[in-house]
Coordinates of N, CA and C and ligand atoms in Angstrom, one line a residue:
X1 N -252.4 187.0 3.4 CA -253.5 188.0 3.1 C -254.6 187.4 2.4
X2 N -255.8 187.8 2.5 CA -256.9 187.6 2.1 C -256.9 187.5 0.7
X3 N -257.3 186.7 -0.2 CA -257.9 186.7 -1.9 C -258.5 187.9 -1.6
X4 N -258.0 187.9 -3.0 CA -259.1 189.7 -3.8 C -260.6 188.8 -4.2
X5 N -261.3 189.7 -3.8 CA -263.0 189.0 -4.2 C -263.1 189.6 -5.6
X6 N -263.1 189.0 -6.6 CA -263.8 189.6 -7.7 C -265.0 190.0 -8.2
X7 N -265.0 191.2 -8.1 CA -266.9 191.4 -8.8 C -267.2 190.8 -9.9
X8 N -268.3 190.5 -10.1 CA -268.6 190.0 -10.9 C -269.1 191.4 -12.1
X9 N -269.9 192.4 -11.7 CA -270.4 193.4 -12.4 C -269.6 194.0 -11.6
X10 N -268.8 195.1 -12.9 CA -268.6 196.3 -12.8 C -269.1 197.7 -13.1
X11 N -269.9 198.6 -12.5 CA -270.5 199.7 -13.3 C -269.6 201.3 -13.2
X12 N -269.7 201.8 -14.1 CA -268.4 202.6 -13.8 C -269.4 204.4 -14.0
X13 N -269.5 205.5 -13.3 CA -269.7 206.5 -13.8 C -268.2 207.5 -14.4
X14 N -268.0 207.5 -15.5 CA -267.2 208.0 -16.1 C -267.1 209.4 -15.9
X15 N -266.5 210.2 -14.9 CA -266.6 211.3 -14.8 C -265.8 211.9 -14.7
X16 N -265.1 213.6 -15.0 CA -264.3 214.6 -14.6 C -263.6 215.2 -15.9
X17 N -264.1 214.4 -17.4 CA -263.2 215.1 -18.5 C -263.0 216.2 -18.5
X18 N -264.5 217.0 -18.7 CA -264.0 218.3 -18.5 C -263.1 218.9 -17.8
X19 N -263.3 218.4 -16.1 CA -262.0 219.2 -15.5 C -260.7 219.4 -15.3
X20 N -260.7 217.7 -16.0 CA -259.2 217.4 -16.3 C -258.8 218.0 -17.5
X21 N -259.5 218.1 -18.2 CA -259.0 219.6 -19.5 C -259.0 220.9 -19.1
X22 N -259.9 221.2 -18.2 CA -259.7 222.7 -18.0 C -258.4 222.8 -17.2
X23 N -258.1 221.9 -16.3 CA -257.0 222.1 -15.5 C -255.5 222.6 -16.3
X24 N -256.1 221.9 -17.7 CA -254.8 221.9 -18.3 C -254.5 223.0 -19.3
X25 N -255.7 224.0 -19.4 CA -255.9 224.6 -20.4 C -256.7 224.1 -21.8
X26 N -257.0 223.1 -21.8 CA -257.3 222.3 -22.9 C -259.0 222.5 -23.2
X27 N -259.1 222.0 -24.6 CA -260.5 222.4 -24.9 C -261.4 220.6 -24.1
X28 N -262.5 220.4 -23.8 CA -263.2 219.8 -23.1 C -263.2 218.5 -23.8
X29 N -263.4 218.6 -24.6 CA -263.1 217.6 -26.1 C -262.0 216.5 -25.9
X30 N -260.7 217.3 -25.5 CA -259.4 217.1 -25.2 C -259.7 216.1 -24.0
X31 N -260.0 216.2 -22.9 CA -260.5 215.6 -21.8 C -261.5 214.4 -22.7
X32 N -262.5 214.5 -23.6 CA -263.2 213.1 -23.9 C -261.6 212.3 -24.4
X33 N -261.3 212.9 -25.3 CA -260.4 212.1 -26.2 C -259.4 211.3 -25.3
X34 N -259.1 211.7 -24.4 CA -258.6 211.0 -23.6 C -258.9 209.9 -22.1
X35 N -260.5 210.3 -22.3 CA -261.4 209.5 -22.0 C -262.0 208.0 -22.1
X36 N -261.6 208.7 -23.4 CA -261.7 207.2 -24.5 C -260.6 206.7 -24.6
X37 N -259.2 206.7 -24.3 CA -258.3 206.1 -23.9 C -258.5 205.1 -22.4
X38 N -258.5 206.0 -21.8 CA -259.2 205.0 -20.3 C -259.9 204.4 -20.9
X39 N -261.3 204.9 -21.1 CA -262.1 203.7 -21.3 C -261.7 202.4 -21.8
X40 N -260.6 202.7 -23.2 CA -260.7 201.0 -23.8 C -259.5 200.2 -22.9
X41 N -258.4 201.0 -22.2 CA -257.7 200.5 -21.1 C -258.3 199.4 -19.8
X42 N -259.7 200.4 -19.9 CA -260.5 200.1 -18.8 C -261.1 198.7 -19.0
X43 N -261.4 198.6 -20.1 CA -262.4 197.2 -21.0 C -261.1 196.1 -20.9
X44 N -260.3 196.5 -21.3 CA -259.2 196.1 -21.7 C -258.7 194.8 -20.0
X45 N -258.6 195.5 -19.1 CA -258.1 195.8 -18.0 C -258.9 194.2 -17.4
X46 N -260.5 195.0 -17.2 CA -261.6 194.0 -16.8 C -261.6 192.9 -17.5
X47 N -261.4 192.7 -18.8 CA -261.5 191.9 -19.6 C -260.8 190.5 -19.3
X48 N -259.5 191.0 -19.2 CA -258.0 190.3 -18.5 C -258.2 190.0 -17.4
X49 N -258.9 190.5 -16.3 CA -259.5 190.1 -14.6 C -260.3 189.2 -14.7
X50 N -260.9 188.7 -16.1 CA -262.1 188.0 -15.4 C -263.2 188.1 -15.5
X51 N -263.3 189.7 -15.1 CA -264.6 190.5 -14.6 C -266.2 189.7 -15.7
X52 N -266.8 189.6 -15.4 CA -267.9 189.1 -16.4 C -268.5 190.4 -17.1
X53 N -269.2 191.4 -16.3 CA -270.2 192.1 -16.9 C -269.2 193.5 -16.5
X54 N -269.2 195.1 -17.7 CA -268.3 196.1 -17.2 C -269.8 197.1 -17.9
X55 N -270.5 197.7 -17.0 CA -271.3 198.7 -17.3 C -270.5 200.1 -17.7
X56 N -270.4 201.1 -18.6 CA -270.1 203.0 -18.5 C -271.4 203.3 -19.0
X57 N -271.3 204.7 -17.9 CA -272.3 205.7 -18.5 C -271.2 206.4 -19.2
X58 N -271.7 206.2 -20.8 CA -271.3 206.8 -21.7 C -271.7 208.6 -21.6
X59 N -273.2 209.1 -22.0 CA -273.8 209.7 -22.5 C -274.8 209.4 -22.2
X60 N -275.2 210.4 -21.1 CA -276.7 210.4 -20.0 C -277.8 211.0 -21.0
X61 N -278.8 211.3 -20.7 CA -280.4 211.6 -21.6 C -279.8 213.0 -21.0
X62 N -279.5 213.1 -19.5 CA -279.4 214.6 -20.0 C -278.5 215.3 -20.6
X63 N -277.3 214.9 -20.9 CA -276.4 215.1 -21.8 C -276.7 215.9 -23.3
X64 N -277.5 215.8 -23.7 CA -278.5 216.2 -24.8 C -277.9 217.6 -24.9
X65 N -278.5 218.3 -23.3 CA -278.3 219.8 -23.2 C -277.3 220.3 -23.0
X66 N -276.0 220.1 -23.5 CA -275.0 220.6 -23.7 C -274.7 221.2 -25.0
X67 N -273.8 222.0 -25.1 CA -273.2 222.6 -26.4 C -273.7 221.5 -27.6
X68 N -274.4 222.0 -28.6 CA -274.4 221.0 -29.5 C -273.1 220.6 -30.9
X69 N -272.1 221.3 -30.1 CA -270.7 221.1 -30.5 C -270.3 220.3 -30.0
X70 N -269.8 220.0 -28.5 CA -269.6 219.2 -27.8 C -270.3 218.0 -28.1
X71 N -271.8 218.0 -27.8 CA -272.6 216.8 -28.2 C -272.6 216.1 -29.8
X72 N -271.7 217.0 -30.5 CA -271.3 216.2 -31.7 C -269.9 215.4 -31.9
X73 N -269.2 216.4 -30.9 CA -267.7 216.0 -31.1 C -267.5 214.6 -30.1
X74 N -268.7 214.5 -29.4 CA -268.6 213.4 -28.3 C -269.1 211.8 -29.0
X75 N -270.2 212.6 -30.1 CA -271.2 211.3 -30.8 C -269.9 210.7 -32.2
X76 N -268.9 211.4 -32.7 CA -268.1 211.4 -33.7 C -267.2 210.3 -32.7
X77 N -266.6 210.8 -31.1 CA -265.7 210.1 -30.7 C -266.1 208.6 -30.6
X78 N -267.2 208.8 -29.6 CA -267.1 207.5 -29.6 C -267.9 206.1 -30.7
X79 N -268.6 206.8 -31.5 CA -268.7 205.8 -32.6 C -267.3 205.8 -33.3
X80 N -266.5 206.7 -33.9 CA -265.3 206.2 -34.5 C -264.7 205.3 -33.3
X81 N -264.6 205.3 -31.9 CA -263.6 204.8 -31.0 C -264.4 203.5 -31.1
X82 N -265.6 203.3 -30.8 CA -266.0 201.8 -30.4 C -265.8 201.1 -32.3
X83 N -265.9 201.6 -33.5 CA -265.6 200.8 -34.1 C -264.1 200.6 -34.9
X84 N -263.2 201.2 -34.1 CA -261.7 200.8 -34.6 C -261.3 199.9 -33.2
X85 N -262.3 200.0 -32.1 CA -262.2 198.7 -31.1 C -262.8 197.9 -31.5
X86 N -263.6 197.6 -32.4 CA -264.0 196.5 -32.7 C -263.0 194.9 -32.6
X87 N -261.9 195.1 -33.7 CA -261.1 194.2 -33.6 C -260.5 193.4 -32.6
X88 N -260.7 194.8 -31.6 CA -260.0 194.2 -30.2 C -260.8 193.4 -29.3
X89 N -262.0 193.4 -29.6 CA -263.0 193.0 -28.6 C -263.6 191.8 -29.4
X90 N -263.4 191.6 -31.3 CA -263.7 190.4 -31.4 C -262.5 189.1 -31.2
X91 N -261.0 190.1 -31.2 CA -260.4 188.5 -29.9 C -260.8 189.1 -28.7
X92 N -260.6 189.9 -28.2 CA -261.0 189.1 -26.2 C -262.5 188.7 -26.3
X93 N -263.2 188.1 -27.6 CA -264.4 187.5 -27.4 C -265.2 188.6 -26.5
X94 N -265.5 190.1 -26.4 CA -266.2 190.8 -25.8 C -267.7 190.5 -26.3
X95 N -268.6 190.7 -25.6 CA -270.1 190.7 -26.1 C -270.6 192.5 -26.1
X96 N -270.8 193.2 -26.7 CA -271.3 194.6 -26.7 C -273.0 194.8 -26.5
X97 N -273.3 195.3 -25.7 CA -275.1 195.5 -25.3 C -274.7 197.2 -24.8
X98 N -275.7 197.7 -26.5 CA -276.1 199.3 -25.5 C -277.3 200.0 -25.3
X99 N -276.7 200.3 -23.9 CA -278.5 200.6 -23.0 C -278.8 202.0 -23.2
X100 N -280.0 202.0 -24.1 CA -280.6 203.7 -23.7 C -280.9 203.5 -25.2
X101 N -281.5 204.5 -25.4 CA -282.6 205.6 -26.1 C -282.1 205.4 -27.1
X102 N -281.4 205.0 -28.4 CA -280.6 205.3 -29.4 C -281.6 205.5 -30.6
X103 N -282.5 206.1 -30.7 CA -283.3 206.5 -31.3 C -283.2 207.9 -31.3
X104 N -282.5 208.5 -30.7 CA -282.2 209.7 -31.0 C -280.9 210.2 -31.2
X105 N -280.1 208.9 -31.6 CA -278.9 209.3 -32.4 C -279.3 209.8 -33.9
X106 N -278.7 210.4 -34.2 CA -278.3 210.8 -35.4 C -278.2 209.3 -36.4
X107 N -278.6 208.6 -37.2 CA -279.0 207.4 -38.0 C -277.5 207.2 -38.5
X108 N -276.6 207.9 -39.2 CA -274.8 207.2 -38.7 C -274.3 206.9 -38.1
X109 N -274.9 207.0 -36.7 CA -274.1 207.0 -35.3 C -274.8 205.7 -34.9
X110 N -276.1 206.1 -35.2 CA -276.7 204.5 -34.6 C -276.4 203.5 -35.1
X111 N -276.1 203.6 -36.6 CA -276.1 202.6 -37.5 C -274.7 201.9 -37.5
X112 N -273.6 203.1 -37.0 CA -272.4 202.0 -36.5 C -272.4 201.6 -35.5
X113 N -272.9 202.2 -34.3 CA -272.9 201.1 -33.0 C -273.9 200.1 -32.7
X114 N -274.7 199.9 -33.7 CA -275.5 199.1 -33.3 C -274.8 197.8 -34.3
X115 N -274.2 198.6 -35.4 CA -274.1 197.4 -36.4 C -272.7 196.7 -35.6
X116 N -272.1 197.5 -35.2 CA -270.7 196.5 -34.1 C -271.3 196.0 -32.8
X117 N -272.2 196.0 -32.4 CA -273.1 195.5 -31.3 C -273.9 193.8 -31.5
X118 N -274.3 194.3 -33.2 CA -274.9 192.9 -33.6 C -273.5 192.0 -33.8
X119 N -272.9 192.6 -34.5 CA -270.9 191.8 -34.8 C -271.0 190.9 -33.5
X120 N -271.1 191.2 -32.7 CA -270.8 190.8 -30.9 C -271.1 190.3 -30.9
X121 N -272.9 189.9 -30.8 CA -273.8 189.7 -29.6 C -273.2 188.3 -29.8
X122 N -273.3 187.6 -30.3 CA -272.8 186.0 -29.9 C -271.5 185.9 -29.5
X123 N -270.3 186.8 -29.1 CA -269.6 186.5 -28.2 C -269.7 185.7 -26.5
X124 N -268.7 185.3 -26.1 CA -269.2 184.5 -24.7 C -268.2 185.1 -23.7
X125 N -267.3 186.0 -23.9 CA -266.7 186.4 -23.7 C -267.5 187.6 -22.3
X126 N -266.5 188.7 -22.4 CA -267.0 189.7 -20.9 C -268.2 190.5 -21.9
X127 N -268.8 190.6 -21.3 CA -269.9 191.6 -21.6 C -269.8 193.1 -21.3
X128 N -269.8 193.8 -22.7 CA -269.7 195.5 -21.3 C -270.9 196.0 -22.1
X129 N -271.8 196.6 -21.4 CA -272.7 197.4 -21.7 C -272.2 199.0 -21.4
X130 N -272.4 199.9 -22.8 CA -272.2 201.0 -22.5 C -273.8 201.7 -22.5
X131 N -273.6 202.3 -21.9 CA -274.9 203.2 -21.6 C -274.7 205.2 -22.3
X132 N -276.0 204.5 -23.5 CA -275.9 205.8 -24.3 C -276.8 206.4 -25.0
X133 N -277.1 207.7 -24.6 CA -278.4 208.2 -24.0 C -279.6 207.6 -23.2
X134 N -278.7 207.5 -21.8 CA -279.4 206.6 -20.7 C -280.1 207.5 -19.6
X135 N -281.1 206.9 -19.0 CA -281.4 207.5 -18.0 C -282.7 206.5 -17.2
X136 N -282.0 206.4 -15.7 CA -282.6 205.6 -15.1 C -283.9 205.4 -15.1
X137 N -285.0 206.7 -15.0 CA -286.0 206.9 -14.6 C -286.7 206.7 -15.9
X138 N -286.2 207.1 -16.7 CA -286.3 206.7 -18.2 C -286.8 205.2 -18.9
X139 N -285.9 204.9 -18.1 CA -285.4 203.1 -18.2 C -287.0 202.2 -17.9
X140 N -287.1 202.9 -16.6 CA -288.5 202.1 -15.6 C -289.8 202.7 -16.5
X141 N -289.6 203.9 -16.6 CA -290.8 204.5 -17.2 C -291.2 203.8 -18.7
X142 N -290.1 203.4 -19.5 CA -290.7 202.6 -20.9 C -291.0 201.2 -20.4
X143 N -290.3 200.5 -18.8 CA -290.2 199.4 -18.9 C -291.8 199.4 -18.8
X144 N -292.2 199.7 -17.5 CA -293.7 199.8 -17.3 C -294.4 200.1 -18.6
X145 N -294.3 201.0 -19.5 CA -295.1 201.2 -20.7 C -295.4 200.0 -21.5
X146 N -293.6 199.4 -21.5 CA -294.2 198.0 -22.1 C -294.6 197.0 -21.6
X147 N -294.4 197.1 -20.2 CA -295.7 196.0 -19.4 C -297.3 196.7 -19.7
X148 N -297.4 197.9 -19.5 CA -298.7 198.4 -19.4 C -299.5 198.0 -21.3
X149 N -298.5 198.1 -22.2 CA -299.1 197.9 -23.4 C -299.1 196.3 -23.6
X150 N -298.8 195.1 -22.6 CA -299.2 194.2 -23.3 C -299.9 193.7 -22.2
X151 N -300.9 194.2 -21.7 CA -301.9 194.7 -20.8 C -301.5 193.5 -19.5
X152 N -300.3 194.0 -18.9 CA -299.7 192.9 -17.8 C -300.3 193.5 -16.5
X153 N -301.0 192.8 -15.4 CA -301.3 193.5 -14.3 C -300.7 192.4 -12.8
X154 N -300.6 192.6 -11.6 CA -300.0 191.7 -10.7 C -298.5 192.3 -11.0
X155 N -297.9 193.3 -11.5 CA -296.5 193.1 -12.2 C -295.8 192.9 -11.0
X156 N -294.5 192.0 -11.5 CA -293.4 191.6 -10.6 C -292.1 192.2 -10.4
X157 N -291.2 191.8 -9.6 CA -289.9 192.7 -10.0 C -289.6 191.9 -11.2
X158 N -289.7 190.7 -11.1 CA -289.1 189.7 -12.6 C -289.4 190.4 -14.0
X159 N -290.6 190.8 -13.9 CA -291.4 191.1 -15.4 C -290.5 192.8 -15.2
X160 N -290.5 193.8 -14.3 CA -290.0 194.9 -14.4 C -288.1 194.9 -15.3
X161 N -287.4 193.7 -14.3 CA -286.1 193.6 -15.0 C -286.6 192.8 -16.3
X162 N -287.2 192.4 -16.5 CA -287.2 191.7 -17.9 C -287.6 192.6 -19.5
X163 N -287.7 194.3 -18.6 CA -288.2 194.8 -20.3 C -287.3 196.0 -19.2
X164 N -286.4 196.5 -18.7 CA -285.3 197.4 -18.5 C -284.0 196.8 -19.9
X165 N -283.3 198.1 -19.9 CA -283.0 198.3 -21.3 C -281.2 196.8 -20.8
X166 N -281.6 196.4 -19.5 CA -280.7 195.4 -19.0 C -280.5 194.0 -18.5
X167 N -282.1 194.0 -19.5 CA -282.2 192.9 -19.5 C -281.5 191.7 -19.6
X168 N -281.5 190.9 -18.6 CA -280.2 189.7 -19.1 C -279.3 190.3 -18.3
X169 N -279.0 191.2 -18.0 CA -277.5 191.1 -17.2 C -277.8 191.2 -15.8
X170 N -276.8 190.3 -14.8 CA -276.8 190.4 -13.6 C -276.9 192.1 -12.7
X171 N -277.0 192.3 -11.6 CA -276.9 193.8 -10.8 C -275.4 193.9 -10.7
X172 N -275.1 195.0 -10.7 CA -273.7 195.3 -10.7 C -273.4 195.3 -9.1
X173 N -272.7 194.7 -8.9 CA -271.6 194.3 -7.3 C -271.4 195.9 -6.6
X174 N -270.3 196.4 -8.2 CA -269.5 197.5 -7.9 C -269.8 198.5 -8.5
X175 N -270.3 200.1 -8.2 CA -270.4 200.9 -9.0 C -269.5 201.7 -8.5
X176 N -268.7 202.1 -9.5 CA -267.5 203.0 -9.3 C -267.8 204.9 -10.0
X177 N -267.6 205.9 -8.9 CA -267.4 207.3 -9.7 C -266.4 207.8 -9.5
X178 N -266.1 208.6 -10.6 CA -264.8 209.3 -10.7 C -264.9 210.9 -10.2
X179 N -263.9 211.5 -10.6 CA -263.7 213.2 -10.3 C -264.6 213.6 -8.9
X180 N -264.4 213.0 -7.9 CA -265.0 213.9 -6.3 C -266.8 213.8 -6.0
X181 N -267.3 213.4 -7.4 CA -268.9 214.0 -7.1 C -269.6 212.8 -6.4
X182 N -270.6 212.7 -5.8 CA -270.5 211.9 -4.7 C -272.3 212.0 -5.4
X183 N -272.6 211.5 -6.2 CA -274.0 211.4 -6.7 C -274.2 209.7 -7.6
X184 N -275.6 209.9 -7.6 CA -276.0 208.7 -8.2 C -276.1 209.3 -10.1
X185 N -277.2 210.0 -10.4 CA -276.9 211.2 -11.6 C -277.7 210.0 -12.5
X186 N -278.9 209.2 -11.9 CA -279.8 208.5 -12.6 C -279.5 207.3 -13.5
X187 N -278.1 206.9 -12.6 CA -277.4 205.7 -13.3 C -278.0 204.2 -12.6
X188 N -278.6 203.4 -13.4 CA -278.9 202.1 -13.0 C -279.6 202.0 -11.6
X189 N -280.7 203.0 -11.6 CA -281.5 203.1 -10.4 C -282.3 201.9 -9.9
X190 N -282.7 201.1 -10.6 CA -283.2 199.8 -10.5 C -282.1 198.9 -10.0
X191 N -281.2 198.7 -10.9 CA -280.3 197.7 -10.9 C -279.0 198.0 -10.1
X192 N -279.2 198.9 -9.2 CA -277.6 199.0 -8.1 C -278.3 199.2 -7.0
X193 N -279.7 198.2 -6.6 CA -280.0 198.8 -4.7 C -279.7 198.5 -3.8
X194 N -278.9 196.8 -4.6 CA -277.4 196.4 -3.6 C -276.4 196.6 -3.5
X195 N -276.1 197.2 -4.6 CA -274.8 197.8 -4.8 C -273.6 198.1 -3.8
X196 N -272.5 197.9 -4.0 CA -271.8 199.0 -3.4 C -270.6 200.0 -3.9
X197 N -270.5 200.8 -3.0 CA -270.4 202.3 -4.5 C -268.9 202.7 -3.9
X198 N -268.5 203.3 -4.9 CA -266.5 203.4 -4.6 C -266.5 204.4 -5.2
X199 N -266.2 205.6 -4.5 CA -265.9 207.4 -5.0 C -264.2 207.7 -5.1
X200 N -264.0 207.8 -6.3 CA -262.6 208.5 -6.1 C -263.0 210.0 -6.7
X201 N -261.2 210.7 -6.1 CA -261.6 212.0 -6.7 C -260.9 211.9 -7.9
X202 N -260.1 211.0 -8.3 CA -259.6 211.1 -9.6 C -260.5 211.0 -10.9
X203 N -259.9 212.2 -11.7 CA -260.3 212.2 -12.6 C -260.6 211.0 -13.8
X204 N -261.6 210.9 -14.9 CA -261.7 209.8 -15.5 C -260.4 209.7 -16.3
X205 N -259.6 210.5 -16.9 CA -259.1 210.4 -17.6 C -257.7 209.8 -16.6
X206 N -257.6 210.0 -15.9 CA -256.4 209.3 -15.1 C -256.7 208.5 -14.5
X207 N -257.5 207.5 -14.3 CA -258.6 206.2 -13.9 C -257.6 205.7 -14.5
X208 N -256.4 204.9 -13.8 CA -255.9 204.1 -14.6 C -255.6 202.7 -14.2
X209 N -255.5 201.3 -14.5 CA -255.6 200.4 -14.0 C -255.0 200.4 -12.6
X210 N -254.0 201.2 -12.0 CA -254.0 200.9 -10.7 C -255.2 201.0 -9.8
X211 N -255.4 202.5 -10.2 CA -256.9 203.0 -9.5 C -258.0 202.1 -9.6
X212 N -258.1 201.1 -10.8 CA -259.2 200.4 -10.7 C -258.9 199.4 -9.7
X213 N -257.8 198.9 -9.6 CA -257.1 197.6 -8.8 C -257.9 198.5 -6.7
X214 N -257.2 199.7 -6.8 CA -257.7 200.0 -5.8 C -259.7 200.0 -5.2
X215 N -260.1 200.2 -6.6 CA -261.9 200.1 -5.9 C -262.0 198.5 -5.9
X216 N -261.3 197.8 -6.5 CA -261.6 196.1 -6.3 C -260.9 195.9 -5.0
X217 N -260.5 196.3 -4.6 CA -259.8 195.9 -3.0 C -260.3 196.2 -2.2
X218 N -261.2 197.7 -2.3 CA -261.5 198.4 -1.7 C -263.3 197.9 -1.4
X219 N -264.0 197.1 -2.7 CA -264.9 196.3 -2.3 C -264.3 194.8 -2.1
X220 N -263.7 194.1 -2.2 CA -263.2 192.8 -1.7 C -263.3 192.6 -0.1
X221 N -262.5 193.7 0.2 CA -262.8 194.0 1.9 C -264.4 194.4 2.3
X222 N -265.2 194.5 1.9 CA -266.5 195.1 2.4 C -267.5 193.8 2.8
X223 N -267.8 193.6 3.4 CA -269.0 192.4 3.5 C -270.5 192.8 3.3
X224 N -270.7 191.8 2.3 CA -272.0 192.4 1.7 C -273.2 191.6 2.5
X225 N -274.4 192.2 2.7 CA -275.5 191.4 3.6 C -276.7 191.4 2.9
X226 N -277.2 192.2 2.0 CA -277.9 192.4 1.0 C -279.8 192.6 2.3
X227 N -279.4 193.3 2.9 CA -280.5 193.5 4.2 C -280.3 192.8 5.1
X228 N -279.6 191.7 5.2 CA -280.0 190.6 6.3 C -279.2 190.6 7.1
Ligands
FPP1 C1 -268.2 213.0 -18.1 O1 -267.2 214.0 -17.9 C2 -268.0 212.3 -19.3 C3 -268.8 212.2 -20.4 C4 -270.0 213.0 -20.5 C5 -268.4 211.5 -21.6 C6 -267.8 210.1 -21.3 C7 -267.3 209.5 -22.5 C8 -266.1 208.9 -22.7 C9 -265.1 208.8 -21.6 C10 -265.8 208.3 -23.9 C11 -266.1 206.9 -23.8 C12 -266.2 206.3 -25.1 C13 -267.0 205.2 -25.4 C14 -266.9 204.6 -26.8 C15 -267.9 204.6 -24.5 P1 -267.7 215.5 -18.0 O2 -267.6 216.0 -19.4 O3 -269.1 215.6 -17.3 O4 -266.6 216.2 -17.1 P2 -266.8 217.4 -16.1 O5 -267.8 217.0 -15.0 O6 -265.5 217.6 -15.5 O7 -267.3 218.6 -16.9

């Protein structure tokens, strides 16, 4: 049998908590919290593969407009979750980079993920960038601003990736969605136009390492031509 090709970038759209809680009767919350189980399984998982770079859309820009219960119980989860992972990610030597807007966190919430972010950055280890309050169009629109304010003209694609909130990191190989929806939803619009994209209908919360083993097989087999 053929080697498994490893991606090098993995980008993941994290999706279906709610449904997997409603299914069960559960409040929506229930479905993050167990979200955040996969997720650190999932870091966990990539980490041990190899994988270099692991992108999540945490928490999209438009995310905002939801219950602002929900959008607290979600801001409480995952800063307490990413910093009692801390420890785990300073041995697998993880590097932490988060993409988006964080200026409109709440000043506790920024102030722990950014301060376990700086903890990182000199790791050499897997890189995972979570994406939190992200949004693609968003992304290009500040990058141009700050080319347009340091009065750059001729602009290149070089100079466009070089002030996206991803800078430094390679294009992701593999973008993976969860729970059936068959959308892009403004994730890494720049940086996936090679991509290739793997839809399951399982839910995020049941994403569990086999299922990821299945989208890496499932791009291993694909041949990639990149236009040509
Ligand atoms: C989408 O499901 C999921 C989210 C908006 C939240 C994702 C967050 C986590 C899994 C926690 C990760 C934690 C860290 C620290 C990165 P949905 O609520 O849109 O589900 P639905 O489409 O079924 O309603």
């Amino acid at each position: 049998m053929a080697e498994t090709r490893i991606p090098r970038h993995i980008a993941i759209i994290m999706d279906g908590n709610g449904r997997w809680a409603k299914k069960r009767l559960l409040p929506r919350t229930a479905g993050h919290k167990v979200g955040l189980d996969t997720f650190v399984d999932t870091v966990d998982s990539c980490s041990d593969m190899g994988i270099e770079y692991l992108t999540v859309y945490a928490f999209s820009a438009e995310n905002w407009n939801r219950d602002p219960l929900e959008v607290s119980a979600l801001m409480e989860l995952m800063s307490r979750g990413i910093v009692k992972y801390e420890p785990e990610m300073v041995r697998k030597n993880i590097r932490l980079k988060l993409l988006g807007d964080l200026d409109r966190f709440e000043k506790k919430y920024r102030d722990a993920l950014t301060s376990v972010e700086e903890r990182l950055s000199n790791n050499s280890g897997m890189t995972l960038c979570i994406c939190l309050s992200y949004g693609g169009r968003q992304e290009l629109v500040n990058a141009f601003n700050r080319l347009a304010s340091q009065g750059k003209t001729n602009i290149t694609e070089a100079d466009i990736e070089q002030n996206l909130y991803s800078a430094g990191v390679p294009d992701p190989d593999l973008v993976i969605r969860t729970s059936g929806e068959y959308r892009i939803s403004n994730f890494l619009l720049w940086q996936s136009a090679y991509s290739e994209y793997y839809f399951t209908d399982v839910y995020w919360p049941d994403f569990d390492k086999a299922e990821l083993l299945k989208a890496i097989e499932s791009y291993s087999k694909r041949e990639r031509r990149f236009g040509r």
